Each structure stands twice: as structure tokens, then as C-alpha cells.
Coordinates of C-alpha atoms in Angstrom, one line a residue:
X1 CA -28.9 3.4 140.0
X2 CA -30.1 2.9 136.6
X3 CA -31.5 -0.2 135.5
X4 CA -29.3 -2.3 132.7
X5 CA -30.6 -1.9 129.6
X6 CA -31.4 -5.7 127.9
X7 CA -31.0 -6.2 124.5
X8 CA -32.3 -8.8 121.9
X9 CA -30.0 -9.4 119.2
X10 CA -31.2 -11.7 115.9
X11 CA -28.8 -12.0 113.4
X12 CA -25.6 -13.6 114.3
X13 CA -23.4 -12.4 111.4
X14 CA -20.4 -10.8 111.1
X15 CA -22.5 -7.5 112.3
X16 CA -24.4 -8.9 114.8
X17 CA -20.9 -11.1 116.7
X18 CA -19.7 -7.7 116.1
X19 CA -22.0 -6.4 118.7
X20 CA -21.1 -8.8 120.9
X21 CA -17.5 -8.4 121.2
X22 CA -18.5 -4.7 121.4
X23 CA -20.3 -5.1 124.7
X24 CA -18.2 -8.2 126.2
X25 CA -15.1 -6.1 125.7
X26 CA -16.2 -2.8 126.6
X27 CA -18.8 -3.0 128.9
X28 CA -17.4 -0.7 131.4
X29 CA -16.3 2.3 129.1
X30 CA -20.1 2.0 127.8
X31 CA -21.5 2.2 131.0
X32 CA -19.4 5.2 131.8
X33 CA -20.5 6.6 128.3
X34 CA -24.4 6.2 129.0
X35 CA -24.9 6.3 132.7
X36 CA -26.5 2.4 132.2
X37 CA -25.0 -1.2 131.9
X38 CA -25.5 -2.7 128.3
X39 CA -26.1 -5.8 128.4
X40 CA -27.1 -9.3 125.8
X41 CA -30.4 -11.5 127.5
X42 CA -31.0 -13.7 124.3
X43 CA -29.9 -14.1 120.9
X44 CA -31.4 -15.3 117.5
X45 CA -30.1 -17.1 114.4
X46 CA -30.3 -19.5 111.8
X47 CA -28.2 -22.2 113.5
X48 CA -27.5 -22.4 117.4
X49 CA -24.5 -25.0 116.7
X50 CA -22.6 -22.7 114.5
X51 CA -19.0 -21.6 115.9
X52 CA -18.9 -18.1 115.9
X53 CA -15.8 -17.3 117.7
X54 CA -17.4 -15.6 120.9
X55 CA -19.0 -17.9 124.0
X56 CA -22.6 -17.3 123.4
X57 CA -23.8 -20.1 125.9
X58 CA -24.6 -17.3 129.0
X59 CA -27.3 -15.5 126.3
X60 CA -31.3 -17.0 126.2
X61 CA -31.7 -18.6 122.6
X62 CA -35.1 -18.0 120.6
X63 CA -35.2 -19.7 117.1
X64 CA -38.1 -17.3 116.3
X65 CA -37.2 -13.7 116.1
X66 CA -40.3 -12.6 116.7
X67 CA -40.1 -14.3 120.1
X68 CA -37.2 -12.8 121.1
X69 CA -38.7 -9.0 120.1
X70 CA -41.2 -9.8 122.5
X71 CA -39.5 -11.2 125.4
X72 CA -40.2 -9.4 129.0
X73 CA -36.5 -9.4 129.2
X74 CA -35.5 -7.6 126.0
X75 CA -35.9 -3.4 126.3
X76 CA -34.0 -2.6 122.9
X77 CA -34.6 -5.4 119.8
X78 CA -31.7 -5.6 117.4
X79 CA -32.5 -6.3 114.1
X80 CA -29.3 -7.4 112.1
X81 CA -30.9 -10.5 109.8
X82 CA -31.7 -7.9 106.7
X83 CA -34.0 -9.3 103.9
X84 CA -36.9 -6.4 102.8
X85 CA -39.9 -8.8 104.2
X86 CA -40.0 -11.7 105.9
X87 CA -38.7 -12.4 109.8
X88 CA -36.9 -9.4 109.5
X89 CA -40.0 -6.9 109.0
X90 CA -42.2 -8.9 111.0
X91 CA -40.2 -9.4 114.5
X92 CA -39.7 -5.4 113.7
X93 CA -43.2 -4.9 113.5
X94 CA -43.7 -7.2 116.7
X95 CA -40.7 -5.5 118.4
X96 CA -42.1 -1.7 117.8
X97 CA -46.3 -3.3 119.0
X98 CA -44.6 -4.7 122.0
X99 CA -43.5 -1.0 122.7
X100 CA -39.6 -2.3 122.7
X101 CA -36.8 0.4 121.0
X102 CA -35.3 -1.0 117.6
X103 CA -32.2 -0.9 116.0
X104 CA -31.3 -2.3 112.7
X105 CA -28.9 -2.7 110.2
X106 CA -31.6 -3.0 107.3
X107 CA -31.2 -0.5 104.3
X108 CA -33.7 -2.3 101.9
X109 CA -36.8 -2.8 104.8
X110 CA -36.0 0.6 105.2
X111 CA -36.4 1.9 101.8
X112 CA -39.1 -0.1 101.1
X113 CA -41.3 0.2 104.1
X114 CA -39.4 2.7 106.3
X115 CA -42.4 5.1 106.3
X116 CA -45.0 2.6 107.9
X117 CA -42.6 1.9 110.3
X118 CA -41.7 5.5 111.3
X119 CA -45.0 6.3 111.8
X120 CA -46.1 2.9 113.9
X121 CA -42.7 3.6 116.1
X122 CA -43.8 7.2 116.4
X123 CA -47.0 5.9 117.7
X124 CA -45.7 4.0 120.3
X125 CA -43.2 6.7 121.7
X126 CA -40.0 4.2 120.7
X127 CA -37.0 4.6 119.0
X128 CA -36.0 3.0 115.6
X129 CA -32.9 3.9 115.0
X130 CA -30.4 3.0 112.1
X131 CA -27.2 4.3 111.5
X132 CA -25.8 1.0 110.8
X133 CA -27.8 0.8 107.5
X134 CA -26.2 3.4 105.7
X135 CA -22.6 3.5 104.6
X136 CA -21.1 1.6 107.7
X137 CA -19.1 3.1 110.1
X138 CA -19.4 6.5 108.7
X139 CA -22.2 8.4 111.0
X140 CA -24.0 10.1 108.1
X141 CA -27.6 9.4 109.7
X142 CA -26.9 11.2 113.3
X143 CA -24.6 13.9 110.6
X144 CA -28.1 14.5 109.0
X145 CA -30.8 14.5 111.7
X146 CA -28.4 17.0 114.3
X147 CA -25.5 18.1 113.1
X148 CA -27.0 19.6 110.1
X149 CA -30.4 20.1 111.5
X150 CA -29.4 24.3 111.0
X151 CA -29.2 23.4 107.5
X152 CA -31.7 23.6 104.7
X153 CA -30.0 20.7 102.5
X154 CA -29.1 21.8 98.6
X155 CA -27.6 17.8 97.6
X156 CA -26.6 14.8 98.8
X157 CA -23.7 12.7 96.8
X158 CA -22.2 9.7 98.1
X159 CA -20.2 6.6 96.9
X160 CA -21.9 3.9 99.0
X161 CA -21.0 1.0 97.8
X162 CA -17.7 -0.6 99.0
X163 CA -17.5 -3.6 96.9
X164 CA -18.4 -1.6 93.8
X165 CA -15.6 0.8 94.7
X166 CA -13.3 -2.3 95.0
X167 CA -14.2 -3.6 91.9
X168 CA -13.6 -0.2 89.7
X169 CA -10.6 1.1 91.5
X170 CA -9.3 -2.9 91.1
X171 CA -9.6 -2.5 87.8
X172 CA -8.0 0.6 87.3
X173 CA -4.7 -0.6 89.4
X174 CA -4.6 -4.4 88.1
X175 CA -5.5 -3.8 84.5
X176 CA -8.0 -6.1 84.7
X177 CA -11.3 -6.4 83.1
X178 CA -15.0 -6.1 85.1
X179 CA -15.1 -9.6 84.5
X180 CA -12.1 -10.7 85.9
X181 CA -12.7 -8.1 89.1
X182 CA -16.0 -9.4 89.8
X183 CA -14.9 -12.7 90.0
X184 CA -11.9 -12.2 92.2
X185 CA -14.7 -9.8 94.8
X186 CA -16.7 -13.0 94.9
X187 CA -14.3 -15.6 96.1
X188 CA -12.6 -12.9 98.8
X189 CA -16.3 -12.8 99.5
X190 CA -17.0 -9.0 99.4
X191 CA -20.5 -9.6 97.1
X192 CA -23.8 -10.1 98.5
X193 CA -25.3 -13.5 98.0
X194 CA -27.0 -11.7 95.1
X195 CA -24.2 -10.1 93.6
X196 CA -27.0 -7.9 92.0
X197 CA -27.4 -6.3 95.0
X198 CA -23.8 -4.6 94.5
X199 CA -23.3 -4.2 91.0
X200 CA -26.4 -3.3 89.9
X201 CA -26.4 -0.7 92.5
X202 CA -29.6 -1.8 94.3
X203 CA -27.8 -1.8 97.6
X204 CA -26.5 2.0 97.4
X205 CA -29.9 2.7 95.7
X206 CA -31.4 1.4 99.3
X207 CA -29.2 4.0 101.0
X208 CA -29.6 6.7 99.1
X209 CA -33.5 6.6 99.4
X210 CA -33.0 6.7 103.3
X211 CA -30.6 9.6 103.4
X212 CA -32.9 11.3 100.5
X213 CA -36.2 11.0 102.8
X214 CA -33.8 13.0 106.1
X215 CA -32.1 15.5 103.8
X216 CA -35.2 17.0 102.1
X217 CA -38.1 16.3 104.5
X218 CA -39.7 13.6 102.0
X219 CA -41.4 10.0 102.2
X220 CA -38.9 7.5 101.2
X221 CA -39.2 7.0 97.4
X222 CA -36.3 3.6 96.6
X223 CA -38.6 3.5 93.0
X224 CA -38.2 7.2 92.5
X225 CA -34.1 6.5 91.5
X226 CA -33.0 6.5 88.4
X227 CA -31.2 3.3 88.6
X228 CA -27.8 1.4 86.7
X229 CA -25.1 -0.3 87.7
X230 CA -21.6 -0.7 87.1
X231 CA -21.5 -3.7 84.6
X232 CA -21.3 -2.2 81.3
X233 CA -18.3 -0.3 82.3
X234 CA -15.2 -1.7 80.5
X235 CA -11.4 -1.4 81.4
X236 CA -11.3 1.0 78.4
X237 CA -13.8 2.7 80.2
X238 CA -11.7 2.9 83.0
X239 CA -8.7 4.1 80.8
X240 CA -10.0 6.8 78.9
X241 CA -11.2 8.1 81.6
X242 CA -8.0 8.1 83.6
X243 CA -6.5 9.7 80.3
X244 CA -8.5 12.4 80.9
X245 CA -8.1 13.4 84.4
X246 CA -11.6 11.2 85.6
X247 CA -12.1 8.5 88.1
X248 CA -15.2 6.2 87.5
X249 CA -17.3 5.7 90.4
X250 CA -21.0 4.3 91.1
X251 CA -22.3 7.9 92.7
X252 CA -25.6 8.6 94.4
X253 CA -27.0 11.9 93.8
X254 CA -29.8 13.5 95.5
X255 CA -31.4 17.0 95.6
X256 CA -34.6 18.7 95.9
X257 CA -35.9 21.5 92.8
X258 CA -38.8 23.5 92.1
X259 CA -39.9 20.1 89.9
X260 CA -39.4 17.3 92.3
X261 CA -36.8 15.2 93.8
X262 CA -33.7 14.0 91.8
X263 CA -32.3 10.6 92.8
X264 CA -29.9 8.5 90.5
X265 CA -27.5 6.3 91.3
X266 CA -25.1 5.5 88.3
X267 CA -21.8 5.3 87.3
X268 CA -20.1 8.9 86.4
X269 CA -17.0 10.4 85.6
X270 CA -15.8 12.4 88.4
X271 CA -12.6 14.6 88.8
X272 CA -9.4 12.6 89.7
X273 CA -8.1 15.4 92.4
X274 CA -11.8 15.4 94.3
X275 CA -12.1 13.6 97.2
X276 CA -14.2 11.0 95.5
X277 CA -11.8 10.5 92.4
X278 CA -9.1 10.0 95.4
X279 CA -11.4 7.4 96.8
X280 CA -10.2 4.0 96.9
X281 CA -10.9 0.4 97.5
X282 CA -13.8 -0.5 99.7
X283 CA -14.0 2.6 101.7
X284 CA -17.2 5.0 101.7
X285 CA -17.7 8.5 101.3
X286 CA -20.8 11.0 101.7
X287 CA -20.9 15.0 100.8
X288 CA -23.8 16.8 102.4
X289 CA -24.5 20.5 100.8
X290 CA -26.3 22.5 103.2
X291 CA -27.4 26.3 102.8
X292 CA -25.1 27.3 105.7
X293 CA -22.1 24.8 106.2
X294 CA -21.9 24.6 102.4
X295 CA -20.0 21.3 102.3
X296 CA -19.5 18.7 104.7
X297 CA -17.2 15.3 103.5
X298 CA -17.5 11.9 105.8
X299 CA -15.6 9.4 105.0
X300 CA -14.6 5.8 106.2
X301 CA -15.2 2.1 106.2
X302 CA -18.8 1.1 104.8
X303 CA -19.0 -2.6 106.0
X304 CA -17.6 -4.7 108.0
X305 CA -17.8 -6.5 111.5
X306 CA -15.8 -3.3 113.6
X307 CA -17.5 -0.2 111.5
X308 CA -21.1 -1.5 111.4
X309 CA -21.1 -2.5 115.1
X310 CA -20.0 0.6 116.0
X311 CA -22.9 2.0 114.3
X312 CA -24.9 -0.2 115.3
X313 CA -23.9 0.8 119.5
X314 CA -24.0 4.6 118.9
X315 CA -27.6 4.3 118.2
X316 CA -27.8 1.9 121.5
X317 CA -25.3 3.7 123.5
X318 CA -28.2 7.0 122.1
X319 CA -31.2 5.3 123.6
X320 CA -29.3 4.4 126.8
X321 CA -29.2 8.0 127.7
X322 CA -32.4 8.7 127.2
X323 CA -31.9 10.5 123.7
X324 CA -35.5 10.3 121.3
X325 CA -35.9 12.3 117.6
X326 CA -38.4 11.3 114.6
X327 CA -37.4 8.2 112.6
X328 CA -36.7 10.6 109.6
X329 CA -35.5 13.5 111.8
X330 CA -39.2 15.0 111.3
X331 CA -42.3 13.3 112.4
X332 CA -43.2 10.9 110.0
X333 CA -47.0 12.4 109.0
X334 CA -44.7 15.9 108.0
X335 CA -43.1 13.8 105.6
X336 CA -44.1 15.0 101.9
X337 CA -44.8 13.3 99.0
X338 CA -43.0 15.0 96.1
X339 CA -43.1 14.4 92.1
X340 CA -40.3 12.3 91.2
X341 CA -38.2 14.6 88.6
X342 CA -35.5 13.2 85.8
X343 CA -32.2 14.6 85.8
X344 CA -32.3 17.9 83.9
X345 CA -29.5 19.6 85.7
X346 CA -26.8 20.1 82.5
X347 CA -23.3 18.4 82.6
X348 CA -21.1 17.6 80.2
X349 CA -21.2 13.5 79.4
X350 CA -19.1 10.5 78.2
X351 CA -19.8 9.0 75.5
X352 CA -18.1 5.5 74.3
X353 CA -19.3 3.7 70.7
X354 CA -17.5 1.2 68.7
X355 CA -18.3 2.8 64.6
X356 CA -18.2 0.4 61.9
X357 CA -15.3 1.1 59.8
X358 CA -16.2 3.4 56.7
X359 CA -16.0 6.2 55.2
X360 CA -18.0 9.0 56.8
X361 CA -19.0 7.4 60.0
X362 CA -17.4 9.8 62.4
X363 CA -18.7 12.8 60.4
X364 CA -22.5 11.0 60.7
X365 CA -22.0 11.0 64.5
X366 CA -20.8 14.4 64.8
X367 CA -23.9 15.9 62.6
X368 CA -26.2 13.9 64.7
X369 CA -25.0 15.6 67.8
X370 CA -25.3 18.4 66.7
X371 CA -28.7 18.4 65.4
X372 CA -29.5 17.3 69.2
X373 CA -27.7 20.5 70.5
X374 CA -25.2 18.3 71.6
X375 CA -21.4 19.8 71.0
X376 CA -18.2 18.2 71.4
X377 CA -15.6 19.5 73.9
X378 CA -13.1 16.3 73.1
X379 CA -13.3 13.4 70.6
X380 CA -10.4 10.8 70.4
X381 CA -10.4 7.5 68.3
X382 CA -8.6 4.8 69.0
X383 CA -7.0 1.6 67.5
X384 CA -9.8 0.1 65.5
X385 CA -10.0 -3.4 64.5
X386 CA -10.6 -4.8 60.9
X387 CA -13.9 -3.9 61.2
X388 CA -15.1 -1.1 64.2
X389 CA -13.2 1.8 65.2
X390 CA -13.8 2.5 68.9
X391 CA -14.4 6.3 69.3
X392 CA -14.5 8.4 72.4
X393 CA -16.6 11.5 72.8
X394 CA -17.0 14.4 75.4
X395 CA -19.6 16.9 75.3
X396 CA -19.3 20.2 76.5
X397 CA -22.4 21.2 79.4
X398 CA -25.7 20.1 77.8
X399 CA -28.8 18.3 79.3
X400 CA -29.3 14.6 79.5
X401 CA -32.4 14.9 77.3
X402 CA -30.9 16.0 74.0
X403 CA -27.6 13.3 74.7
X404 CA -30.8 11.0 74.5
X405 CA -32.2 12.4 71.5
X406 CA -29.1 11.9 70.3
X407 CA -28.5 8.2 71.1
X408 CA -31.6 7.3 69.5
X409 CA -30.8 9.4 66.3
X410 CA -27.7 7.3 65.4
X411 CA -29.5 4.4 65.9
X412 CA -30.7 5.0 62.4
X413 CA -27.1 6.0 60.9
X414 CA -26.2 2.5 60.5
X415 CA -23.0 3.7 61.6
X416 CA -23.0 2.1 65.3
X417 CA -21.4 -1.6 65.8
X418 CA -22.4 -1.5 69.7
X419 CA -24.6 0.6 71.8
X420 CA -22.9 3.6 72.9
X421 CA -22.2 3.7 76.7
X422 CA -22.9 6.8 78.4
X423 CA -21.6 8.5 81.5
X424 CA -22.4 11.9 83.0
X425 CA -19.4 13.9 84.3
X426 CA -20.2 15.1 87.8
X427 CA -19.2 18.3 89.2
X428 CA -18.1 17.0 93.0

């Protein structure tokens, strides 16, 4: 009979008591699963006094995680503190020298150092695993590195980003304004400690660069993105949009060209009959574009104590039977180093500026696109004040470059009474 197979567990979070109901509760349908008992030696967090709901009394305690990743007694180390650095990276580190399997919850150690870890786990002949890290409960890593591993991968798009989805598709329903959204999301506690991390889009940046390095056979790059979050968008925003048929979402995009790899993560306009523009609340979604299976859709629940955990024991419940691939779903020295490339792709955009109120202002606009090779599919204005007239523009198909070109021309019209927001329109 197979041995049991011990894990470590640090973190003691919503994820990682997650785990632990997980195993307690259904110890013998896992067993049956994997061919191997699953079960806790010794735990790790901040505080061992801490009521957490579950008996934790029959598990060995180590208040250094880097003990506990190099206990006799520990075959698979569970990483579920987060942070980039720190206790996470190093008990990691000491986990994968110690020639013990990991799995983690970590998006931003991964983005940030997932290739020097790859390549010391390859090393070693252990698994690192990580489906937890990536949109939740939605299985987009194991999608990526088998299911689609017939596939040569076109794009990646994905909102990834629950509490970001929450806070724009609040909007939208409550008639309420970013600031009022992002203060309710913060007392229900759906923001990270650094609410940056969400609404600046860091987090889905984190995830993006992960899924970006499987898809297209390249070294994670998290500076390569083109990076911006949701906070400039307005509930006018929201509302013109909706006027026009569009849902505003925070999208990841990713794809491979003859120039480099494309990553952005920003706020666009997408259609409000795609699944995406249909996408609401706090629930995730990924498209893969593959060469064959043209498009595959995931969705489902992107945080939260049930849909992480699960992730985090089918990558357990993986290792239990024995099953091995390359961090990256390649071996990590295959990995290339590409030139980052700029969106260039054309699309039509967004635009939003508040004019000052004159004579001629619209007409100065207008010419100024133009002269960019910008044209205008759409313009509407709306109620103006005694001063500004808030105008909305959409362009037909044009690059981002010369919507750029454009931006900076008015600058000089002295036309403008606010920066102009801008929004691409993807095609999803």
C-alpha cells in the first residue's frame, strides 16, 4: 500500500483553512481519487491562538515557514502566505533545496521570480505547481499545459479580477459612482490590504504574466504589461457605454506577433451580448484561442475559501498519483526571451473629454482627429454645465498610436477642460 502523502501547509487564511476542511471532510473520496491518503503533519501562521473555525490541535506547529518546508515529515510544502519576497519565497526556495514538491497560491512570486524557481524545481526533479494562483477555482493552468497542449496558442483574454468586476458591474446596477463602489468593496472586505493591488490592476497583471509565459512558450515578463487600472472610469463612463451596447471591464490581453509579445491589462469596452459583457459580479472568466480548438471559454469563481482550495487539491490530488510536467508546461531553459511589443493591433476606441464651452471647440477636436488619421464612427454631446460640455467620441478601426498623436494634439487647442479618458473597444 501506498504510503500517505504529508503535507506542510503555511498560511492559515481563508485558502489555506480551506485546505483543511478539504482533506478532514473528504479524506476518503481523495484517497479513492489518487490511490494515496492525504494527509496535514504541521501547520504555519502568524498567530497559533487565532480561532479559525477547524480543530487544528492534532497538526505539528512551526512559527518558521522555512522549518516546516524542511521537516522530514512534510513530502508536499504548501505555500498559501503570498507576498513577492519575503517568508514566502524563501521557505519556497528551502522547500524546492530540500527536494520537497510545492504548491502555492502565489501569483506575484510567481510573476516576479517564477523563472528561477522553475528552473531550481526542474533541477531537483519536483513539482511546483499552481493552479490556485490564477483566477481561482477556474482550472485555466492544467486547461493550458494539457488540454490545449495540441494547440499553438493565437491569444489569451481574461477578466481576472473579481473585485474589480464587482466594483464596475456594481456600479452599473446601483447607479453609483467608483467612489462610492470602492468603498462599499472595502468594508464587505473584497479588497486586498493594498487596495492597489485590485484596482490598479497589479493583481490580474500578476496573472496574466503567468498564463502569458504557458501560452506562448516565453519567460515570464509582469514589467512587459502595459499596465492601468480601473480608477478613472466614471459612472458616465459606465453609462455611455451601456448606451451603446458596451460593458466595461478590466481585460487582460495577451498574444504572440512577428514583433514581440503583447500584454495589457486595462479597462475596455467590450460587447454587451459576449460572454464577458454578460459577466457579472465577482466571478472570473478566461478565453484561450488556439490554432485548432479555435476558442475555448472558462468560467467561474476567482477567489474564495471553496474555489481556491479546490485548486489548490487538484494540483495535490496531481502529485499524489505520480503525475510530473515543466513548471511552464516546457522546460524552463526552452523558455524564450521575446521583445516586448506595444499594442499596434487596430480597434476602434472610446474617447471621453469634458470641452470648455465656446464656440468652435467641437469642430477643433474633430480636425485634430483627423489630421491623426483618426475618424469618427459616433460622437454624442451631452448636458454641459455653465462652463464644459462633456463630449463622447467613437472612432472607427484605427491604431492606438495615431489616438495618441491625437491626444497630445489637443492638448494645444485650448479646447480641453479635463484629460480625455480613453478606452479601446475589444473584439471578444
Amino acid at each position: 500500500m501506498n504510503a500517505p502523502l504529508r503535507l506542510g501547509i503555511a498560511g492559515l487564511g481563508t485558502v489555506g483553512i480551506g485546505v483543511v476542511k478539504i482533506i478532514r471532510q473528504h479524506g476518503a473520496l481523495l484517497e479513492a481519487r489518487t490511490g494515496r491518503k492525504i494527509e496535514i503533519s504541521a501547520v504555519s501562521a502568524r498567530s497559533r491562538d487565532k480561532d479559525r473555525g477547524v480543530p487544528l490541535n492534532g497538526y505539528a506547529w512551526e512559527d518558521d515557514p522555512v522549518a516546516l518546508a524542511t521537516r522530514d515529515d512534510v513530502d508536499i510544502y504548501v505555500e498559501l502566505m503570498g507576498g513577492t519576497d519575503g517568508p514566502a519565497k524563501a521557505s519556497v526556495e528551502a522547500a524546492i533545496a530540500a527536494g520537497k514538491d510545492v504548491v502555492t497560491a502565489n501569483k506575484a512570486m510567481l510573476a516576479i521570480h517564477g523563472q528561477a524557481l522553475a528552473e531550481a524545481a526542474e533541477a531537483k526533479g519536483i513539482s511546483l505547481r499552481y493552479e490556485a494562483a490564477v483566477a481561482g477555482g477556474i482550472p485555466v493552468i492544467k486547461s493550458l499545459t494539457e488540454g490545449l497542449a495540441g494547440n499553438e496558442i493565437t491569444r489569451v483574454v481574461g477578466v481576472m479580477n473579481g473585485s474589480c468586476n464587482y466594483i464596475l458591474t456594481r456600479m452599473e446596477s446601483a447607479g453609483l459612482t467608483y467612489e462610492e463602489v470602492f468603498a462599499e468593496a472595502d468594508g464587505l472586505g473584497y479588497l486586498e490590504a493594498d487596495p492597489q493591488l485590485d484596482v490598479g490592476g497589479i493583481d490580474a497583471a500578476h496573472k496574466l504574466a503567468i498564463l502569458s509565459s504557458i501560452a506562448f512558450g516565453t519567460r515570464v515578463d509582469f514589467d512587459g504589461i502595459e499596465l492601468e487600472g480601473i480608477e478613472r472610469i466614471s459612472i458616465d463612463d459606465i453609462r455611455h457605454a451601456a448606451d451603446m451596447g458596451f460593458k466595461i471591464k478590466l481585460l487582460g490581453v495577451a498574444q504572440k506577433t512577428g514583433r514581440g509579445l503583447e500584454q495589457r491589462m486595462m479597462p475596455c469596452l467590450v460587447p454587451d451580448t459576449s460572454p464577458f459583457g454578460q459577466l457579472q459580479g465577482g466571478t472570473n472568466m478566461v478565453a484561450i484561442e488556439g490554432h485548432a480548438v479555435e476558442q475555448v471559454v472558462l468560467r467561474g469563481p476567482g477567489a474564495g475559501e471553496g474555489p481556491t482550495a479546490s485548486a489548490v487539491m487538484g494540483d495535490v490530488c496531481d502529485i499524489a498519483r505520480g503525475f510530473t510536467l515543466p513548471v511552464f508546461g516546457q522546460p524552463a531553459g526552452t523558455l524564450e526571451t521575446v521583445p516586448r511589443a506595444a499594442s499596434v493591433l487596430p480597434a476602434p476606441y472610446y474617447l471621453r473629454m469634458a470641452l470648455v464651452d465656446k464656440p468652435g471647440a467641437l469642430a477643433k477636436i474633430a480636425t485634430v482627429l483627423g489630421e491623426a488619421g483618426v475618424s469618427i464612427d459616433r460622437m454624442r454631446q451631452y448636458g454641459h454645465s455653465d462652463t464644459t460640455a462633456p463630449v463622447l467620441i467613437v472612432t472607427h478601426t484605427c491604431t492606438r498610436a495615431a489616438v495618441n498623436e491625437a491626444i497630445n494634439a489637443m492638448q494645444g487647442t485650448g479646447v480641453l477642460a479635463s484629460d480625455p479618458v480613453v478606452l479601446r473597444i475589444e473584439s471578444v
